[in-house]
CSV table of C-alpha atoms in Angstrom, one decimal:
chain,number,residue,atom,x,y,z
A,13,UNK,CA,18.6,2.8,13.9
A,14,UNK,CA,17.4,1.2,17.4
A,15,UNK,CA,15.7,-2.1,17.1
A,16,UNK,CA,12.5,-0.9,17.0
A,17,UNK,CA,12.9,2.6,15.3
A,18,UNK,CA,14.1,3.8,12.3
A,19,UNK,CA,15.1,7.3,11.7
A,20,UNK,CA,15.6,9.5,8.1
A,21,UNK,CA,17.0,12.4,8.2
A,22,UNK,CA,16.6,15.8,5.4
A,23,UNK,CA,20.1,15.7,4.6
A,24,UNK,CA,19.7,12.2,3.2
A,25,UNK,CA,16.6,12.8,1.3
A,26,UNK,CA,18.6,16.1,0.1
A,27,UNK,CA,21.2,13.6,-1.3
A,28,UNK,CA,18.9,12.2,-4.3
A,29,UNK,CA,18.5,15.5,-5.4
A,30,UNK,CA,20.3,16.6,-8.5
A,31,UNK,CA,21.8,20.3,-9.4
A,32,UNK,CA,18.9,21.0,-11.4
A,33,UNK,CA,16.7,20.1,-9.0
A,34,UNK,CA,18.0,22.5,-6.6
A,35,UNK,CA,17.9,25.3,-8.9
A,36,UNK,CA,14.3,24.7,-9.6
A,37,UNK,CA,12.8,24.5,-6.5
A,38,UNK,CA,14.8,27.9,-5.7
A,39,UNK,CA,13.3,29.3,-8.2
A,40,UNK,CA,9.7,28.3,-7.0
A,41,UNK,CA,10.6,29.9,-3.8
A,42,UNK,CA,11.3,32.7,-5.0
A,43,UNK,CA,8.3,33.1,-7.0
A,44,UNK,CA,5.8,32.0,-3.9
A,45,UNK,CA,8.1,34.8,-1.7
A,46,UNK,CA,6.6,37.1,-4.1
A,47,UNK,CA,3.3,36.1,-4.4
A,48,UNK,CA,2.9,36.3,-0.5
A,49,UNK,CA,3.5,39.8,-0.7
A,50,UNK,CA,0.3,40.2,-2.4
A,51,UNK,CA,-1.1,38.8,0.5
A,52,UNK,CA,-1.7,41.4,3.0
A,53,UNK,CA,-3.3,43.8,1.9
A,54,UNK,CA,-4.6,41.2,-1.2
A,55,UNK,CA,-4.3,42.1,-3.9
A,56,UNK,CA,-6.6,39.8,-6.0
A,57,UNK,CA,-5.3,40.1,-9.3
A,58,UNK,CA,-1.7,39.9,-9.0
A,59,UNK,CA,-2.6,36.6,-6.8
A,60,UNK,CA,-4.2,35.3,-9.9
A,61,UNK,CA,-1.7,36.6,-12.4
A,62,UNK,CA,1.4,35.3,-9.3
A,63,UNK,CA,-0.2,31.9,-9.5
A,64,UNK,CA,-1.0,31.6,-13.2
A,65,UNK,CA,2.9,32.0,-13.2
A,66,UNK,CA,3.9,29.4,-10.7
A,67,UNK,CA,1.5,26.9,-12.3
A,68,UNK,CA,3.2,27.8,-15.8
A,69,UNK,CA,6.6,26.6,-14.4
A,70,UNK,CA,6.1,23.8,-12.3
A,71,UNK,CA,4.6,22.4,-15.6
A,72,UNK,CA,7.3,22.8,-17.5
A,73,UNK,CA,9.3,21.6,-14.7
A,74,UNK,CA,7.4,18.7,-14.1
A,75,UNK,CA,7.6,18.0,-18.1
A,76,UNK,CA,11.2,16.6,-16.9
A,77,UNK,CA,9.8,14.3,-14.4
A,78,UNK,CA,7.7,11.9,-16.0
A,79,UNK,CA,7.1,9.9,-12.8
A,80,UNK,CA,5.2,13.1,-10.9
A,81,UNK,CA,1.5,12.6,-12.6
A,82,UNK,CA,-0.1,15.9,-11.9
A,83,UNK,CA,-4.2,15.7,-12.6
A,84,UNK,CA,-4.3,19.4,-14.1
A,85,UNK,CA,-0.8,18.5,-15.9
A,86,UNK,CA,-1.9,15.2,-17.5
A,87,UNK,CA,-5.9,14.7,-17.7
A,88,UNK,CA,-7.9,16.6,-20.3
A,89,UNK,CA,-8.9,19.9,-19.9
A,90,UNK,CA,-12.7,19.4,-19.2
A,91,UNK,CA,-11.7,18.0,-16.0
A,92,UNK,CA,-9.6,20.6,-14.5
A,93,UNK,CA,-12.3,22.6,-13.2
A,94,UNK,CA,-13.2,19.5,-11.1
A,95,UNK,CA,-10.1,19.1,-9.8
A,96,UNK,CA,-10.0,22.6,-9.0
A,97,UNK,CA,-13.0,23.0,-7.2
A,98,UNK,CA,-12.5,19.9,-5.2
A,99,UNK,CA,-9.2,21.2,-3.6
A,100,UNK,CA,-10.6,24.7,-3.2
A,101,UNK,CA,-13.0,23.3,-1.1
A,102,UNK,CA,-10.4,21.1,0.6
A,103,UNK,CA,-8.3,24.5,1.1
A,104,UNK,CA,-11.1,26.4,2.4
A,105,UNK,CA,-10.7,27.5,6.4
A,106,UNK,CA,-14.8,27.3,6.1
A,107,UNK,CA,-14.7,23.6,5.1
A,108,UNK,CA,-15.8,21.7,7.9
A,109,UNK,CA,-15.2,17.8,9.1
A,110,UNK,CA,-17.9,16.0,7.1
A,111,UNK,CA,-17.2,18.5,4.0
A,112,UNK,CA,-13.9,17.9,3.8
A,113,UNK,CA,-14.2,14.0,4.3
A,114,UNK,CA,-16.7,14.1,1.3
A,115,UNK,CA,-14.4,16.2,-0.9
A,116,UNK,CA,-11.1,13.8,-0.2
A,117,UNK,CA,-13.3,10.8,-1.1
A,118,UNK,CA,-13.6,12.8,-4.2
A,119,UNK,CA,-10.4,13.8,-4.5
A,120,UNK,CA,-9.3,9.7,-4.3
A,121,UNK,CA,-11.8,8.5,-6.7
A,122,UNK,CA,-10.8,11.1,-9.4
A,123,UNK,CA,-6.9,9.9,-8.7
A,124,UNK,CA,-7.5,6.5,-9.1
A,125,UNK,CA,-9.4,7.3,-12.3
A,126,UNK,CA,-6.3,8.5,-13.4
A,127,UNK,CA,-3.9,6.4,-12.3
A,128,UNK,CA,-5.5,3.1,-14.0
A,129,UNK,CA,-8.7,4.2,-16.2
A,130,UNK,CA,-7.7,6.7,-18.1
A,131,UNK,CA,-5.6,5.3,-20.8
A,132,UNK,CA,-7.8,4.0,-23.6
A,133,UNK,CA,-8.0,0.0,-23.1
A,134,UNK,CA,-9.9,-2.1,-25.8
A,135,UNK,CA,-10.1,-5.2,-22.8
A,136,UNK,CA,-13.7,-4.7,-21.0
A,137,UNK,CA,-14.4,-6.4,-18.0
A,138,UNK,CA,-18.8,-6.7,-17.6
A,139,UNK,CA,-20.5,-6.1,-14.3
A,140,UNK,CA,-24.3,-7.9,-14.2
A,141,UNK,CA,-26.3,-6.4,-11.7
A,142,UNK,CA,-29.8,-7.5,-9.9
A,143,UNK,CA,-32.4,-5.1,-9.8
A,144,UNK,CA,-35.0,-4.2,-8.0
A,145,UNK,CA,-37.6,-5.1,-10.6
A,146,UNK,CA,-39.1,-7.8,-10.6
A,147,UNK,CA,-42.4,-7.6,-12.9
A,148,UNK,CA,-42.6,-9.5,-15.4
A,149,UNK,CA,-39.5,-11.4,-14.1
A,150,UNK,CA,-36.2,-10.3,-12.3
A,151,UNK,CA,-34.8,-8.1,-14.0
A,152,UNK,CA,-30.9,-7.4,-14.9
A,153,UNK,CA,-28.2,-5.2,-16.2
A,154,UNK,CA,-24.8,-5.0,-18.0
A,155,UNK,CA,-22.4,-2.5,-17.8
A,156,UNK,CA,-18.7,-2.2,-19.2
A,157,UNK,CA,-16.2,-1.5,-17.0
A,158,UNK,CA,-12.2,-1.1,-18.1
A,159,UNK,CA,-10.4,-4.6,-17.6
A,160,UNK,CA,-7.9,-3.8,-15.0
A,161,UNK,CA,-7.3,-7.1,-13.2
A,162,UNK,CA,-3.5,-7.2,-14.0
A,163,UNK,CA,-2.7,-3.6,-12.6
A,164,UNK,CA,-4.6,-4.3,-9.0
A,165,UNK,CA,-4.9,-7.6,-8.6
A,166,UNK,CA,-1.3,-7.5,-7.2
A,167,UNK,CA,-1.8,-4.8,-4.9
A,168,UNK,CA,-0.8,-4.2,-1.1
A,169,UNK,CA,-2.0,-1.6,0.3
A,170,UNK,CA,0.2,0.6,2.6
A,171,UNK,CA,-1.1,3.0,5.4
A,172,UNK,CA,1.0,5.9,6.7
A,173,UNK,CA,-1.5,5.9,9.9
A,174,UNK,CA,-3.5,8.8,11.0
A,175,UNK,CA,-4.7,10.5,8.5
A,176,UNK,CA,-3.5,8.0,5.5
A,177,UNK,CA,-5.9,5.4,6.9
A,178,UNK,CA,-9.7,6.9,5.4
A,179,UNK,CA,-7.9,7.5,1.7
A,180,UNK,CA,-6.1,3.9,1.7
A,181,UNK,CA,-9.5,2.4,2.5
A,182,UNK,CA,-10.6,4.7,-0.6
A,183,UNK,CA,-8.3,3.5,-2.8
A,184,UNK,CA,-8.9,0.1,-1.9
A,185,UNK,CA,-12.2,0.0,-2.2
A,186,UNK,CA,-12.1,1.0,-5.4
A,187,UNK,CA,-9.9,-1.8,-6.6
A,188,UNK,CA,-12.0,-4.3,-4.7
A,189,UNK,CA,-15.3,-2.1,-7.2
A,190,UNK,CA,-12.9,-2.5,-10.4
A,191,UNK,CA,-11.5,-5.8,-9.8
A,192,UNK,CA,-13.8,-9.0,-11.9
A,193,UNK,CA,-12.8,-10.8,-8.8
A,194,UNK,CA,-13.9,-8.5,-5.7
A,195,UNK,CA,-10.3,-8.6,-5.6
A,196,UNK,CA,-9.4,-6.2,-1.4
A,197,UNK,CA,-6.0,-5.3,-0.9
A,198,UNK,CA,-4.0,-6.6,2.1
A,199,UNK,CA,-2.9,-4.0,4.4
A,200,UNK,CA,0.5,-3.2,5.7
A,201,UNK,CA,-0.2,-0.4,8.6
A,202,UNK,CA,3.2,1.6,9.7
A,203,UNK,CA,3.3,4.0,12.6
A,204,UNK,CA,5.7,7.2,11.3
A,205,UNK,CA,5.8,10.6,12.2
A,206,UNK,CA,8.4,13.9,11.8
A,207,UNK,CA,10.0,15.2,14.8
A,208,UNK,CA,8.1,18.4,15.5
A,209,UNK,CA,10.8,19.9,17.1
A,210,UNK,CA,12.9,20.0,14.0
A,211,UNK,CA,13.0,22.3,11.0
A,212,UNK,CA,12.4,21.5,7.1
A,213,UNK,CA,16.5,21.5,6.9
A,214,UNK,CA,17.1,19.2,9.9
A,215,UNK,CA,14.2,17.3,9.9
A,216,UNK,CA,14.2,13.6,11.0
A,217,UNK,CA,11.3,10.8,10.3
A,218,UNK,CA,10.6,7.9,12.5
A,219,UNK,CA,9.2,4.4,12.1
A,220,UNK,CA,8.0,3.1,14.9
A,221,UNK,CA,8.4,-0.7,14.5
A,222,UNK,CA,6.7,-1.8,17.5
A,223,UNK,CA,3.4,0.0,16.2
A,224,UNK,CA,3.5,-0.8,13.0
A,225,UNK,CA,1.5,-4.6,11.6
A,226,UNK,CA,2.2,-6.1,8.8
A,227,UNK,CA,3.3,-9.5,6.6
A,228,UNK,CA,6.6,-8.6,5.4
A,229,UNK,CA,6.0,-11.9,3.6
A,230,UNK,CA,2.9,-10.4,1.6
A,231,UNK,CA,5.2,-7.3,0.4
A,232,UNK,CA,7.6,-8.9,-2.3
A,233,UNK,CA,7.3,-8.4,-5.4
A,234,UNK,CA,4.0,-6.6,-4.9
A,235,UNK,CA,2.4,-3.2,-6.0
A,236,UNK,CA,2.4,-1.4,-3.0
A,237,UNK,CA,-0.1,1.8,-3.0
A,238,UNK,CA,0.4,4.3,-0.1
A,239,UNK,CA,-2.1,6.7,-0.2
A,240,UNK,CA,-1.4,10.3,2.0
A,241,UNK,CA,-3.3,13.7,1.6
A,242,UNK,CA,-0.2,15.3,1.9
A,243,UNK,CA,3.3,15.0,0.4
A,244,UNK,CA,5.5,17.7,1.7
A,245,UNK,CA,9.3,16.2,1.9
A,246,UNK,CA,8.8,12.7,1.3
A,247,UNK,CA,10.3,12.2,3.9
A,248,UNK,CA,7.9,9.5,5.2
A,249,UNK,CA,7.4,7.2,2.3
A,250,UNK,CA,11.2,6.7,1.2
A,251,UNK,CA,11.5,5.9,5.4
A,252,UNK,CA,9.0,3.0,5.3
A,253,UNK,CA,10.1,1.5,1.3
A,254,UNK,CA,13.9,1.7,2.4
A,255,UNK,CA,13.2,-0.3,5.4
A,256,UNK,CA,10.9,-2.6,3.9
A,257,UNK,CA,14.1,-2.8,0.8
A,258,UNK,CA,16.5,-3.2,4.0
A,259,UNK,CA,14.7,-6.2,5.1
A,260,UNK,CA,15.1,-7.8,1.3
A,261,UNK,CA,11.1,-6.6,-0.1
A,262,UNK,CA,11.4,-5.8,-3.6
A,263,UNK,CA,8.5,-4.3,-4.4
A,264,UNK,CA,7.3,-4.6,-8.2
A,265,UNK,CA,6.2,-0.9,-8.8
A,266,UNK,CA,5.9,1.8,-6.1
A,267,UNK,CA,2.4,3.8,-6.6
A,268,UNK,CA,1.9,7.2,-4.0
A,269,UNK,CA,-1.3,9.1,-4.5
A,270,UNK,CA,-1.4,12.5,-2.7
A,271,UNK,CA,-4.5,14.9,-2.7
A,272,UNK,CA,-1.6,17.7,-2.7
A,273,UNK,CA,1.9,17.7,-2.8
A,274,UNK,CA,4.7,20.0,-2.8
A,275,UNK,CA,6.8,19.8,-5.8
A,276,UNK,CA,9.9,19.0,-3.2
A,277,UNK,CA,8.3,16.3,-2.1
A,278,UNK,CA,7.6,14.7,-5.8
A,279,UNK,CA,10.8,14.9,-6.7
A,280,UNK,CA,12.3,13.8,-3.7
A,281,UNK,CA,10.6,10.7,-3.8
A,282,UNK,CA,10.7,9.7,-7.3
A,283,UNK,CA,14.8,9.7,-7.1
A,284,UNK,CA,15.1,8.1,-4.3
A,285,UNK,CA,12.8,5.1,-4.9
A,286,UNK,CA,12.8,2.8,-8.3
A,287,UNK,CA,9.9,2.2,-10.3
A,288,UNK,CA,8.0,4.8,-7.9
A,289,UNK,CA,4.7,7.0,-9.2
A,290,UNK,CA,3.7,9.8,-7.9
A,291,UNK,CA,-0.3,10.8,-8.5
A,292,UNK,CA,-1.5,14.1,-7.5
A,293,UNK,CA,-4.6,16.0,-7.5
A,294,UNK,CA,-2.8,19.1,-7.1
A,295,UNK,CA,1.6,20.2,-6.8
A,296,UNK,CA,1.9,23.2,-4.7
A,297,UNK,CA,5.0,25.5,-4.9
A,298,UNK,CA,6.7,25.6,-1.8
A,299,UNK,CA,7.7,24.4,1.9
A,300,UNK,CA,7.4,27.1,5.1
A,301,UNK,CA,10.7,26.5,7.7
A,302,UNK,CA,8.6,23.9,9.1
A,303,UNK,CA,8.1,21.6,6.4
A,304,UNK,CA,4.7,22.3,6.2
A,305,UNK,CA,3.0,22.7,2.6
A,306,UNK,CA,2.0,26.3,1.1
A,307,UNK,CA,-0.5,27.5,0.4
A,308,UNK,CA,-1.1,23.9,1.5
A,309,UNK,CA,-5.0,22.6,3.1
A,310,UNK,CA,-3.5,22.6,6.9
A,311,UNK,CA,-3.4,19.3,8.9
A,312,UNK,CA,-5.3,16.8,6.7
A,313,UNK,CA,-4.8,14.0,9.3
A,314,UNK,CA,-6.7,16.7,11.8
A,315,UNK,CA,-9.1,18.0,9.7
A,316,UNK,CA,-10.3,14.1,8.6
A,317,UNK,CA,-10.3,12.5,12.0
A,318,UNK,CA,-10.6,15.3,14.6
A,319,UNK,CA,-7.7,16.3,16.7
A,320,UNK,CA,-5.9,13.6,19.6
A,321,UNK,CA,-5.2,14.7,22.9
A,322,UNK,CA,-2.1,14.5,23.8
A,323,UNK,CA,-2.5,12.1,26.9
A,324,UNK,CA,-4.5,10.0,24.8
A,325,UNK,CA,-3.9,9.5,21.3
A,326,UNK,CA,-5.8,7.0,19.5
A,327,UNK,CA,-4.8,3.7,18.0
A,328,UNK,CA,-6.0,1.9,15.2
A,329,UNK,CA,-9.2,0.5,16.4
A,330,UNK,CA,-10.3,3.5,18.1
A,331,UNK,CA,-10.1,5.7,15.0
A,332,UNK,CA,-11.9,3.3,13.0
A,333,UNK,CA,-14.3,3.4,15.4
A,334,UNK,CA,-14.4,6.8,15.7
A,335,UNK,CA,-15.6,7.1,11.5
A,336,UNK,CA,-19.1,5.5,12.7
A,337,UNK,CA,-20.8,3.2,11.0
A,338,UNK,CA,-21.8,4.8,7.6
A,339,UNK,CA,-18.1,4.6,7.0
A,340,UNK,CA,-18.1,1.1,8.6
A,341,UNK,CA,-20.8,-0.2,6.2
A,342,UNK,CA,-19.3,1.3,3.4
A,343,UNK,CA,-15.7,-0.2,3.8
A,344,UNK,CA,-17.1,-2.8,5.5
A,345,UNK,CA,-13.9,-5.4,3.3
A,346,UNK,CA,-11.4,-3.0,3.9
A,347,UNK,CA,-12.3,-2.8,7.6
A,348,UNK,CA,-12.0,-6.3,8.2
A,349,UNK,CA,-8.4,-6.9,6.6
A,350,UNK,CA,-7.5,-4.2,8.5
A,351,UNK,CA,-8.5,-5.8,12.0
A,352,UNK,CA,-7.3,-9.5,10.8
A,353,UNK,CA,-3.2,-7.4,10.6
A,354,UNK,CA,-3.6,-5.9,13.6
A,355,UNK,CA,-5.7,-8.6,15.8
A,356,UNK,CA,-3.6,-11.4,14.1
């Protein structure tokens, strides 16, 4: 670790994994090695019949894992076609920017459903709402919303930048929407990225400290919420919590909500780090040599904010910027906790 970086490497995130694990990600392996080979020339049904499989095991396999919440694994079955459709239009090559920022707000709305509304609460928390009638007096009305105060209200939310930052502002706003209090996350923002020039087997992660902003003082004993459209190692979020632990954060519960992972990834994460939940729209099977997901969606980060050139990436401001100002309006709290940690 230099002062103002600090690295991860695979073989340490190998190290949490048990025996069993090992054996059952093999096996998926295996199985998605054989399912490619339906894949040119395609062969349509044994995709189907390939994948029915796949989907069968990492079921059961996730049955042992009862941190890993998979939507299609845990929800009822009514909404599996949603979720289904909403990540085959995140998949889709033809999906284009606008489509495939509309389909992850989706995608984050249906997770946080799961993570904290679906469990049958008697408490109700009322919402009163002003109307636009106003003949023959103002007019009102009441709706019942689940009383979730004590599950948010303690909530830090922490961005894995790039393309973490438009699904943490999802998730945040809508515990500010489900909070009695208008309750808006804090925001802890960390610069990390893998080294592209390594392999799945070698791979390293680095945090850059010196581009990261938060208030270490706001993180413990918190909630802390990352929220990243992808989760193929782990590799990023055990970086950033075991640094945060290193500096004496103990975080009260560990919440990671991932449009799709790879079922590596879950597992890695859920050893390494205590009282850690891992939400998912979607598990996928396997990792290609260079960590990347498959069948996967591509680059999310990419495909939500546009590409960077190299000579001049973007920093915070500028992507924020850069979503315009529907998405301004809309997450118009969010936006400004977000400038107060990185203005000061």
């Amino acid at each position: 670790m230099a002062d103002d970086k600090v690295i991860l490497k695979a073989e340490d995130l190998d190290g949490y994994l048990s025996r069993q694990d090992l054996l059952d990600l093999d096996v998926l392996d295996k199985m998605y090695k054989e399912t490619m080979k339906f894949f040119v020339p395609v062969n349509e049904q044994k995709i189907i019949d390939a994948y029915d499989r796949m989907g069968h095991k990492m079921q059961e396999i996730c049955a042992a894992h009862p941190q890993i919440r998979v939507f299609s694994f845990v929800t009822e079955e009514g909404a599996h076609a949603e979720a289904s459709r909403v990540i085959a239009k995140l998949r889709d090559v033809n999906t284009d920017h606008q489509e495939f920022m509309y389909y992850s707000q989706r995608a984050y709305e249906m997770l946080f459903r799961m993570a904290y509304t679906d469990e049958h609460t008697d408490k109700k928390n009322h919402i009163i709402v002003k109307t636009p009638v106003t003949n023959p007096v103002q007019n009102y009305a009441v709706h019942k919303i689940p009383d979730i105060d004590s599950k948010i209200e303690n909530s830090v939310m922490c961005v894995m930048l790039r393309g973490a930052l438009l699904p943490s502002m999802i998730i945040s706003k809508e515990i500010e929407e489900y909070s009695s209090h208008g309750y808006v996350t804090p925001f802890a923002l960390f610069k990390i990225n893998r080294n592209d020039q390594k392999s799945e087997a070698d791979m390293e992660y680095i945090l850059d400290l010196k581009k990261s902003f938060f208030n270490i003082d706001e993180l413990d004993g918190k909630d802390l919420i990352f929220a990243d459209p992808m989760n193929a190692t782990g590799g990023s979020l055990v970086t950033v919590v075991k640094y945060l632990q290193g500096q004496g954060i103990k975080p009260k519960s560990i919440r990671f909500f991932n449009t799709i992972s790879a079922l590596k990834g879950s597992i890695r994460v859920t050893r390494a780090l205590e009282n850690c939940t891992c939400y998912t729209l979607w598990l996928d099977p396997a990792l290609n040599t260079s960590a990347y997901i498959m069948p996967g969606l591509g680059d999310a980060g990419d495909r939500l904010n546009g590409c960077d050139t190299k000579e001049m990436p973007r920093n915070i401001i500028q992507l924020i910027a850069d979503y315009g100002n529907n998405i301004a309006g809309l997450y118009r709290s969010q936006l400004h906790k977000i400038e107060q940690t990185v203005l000061g």
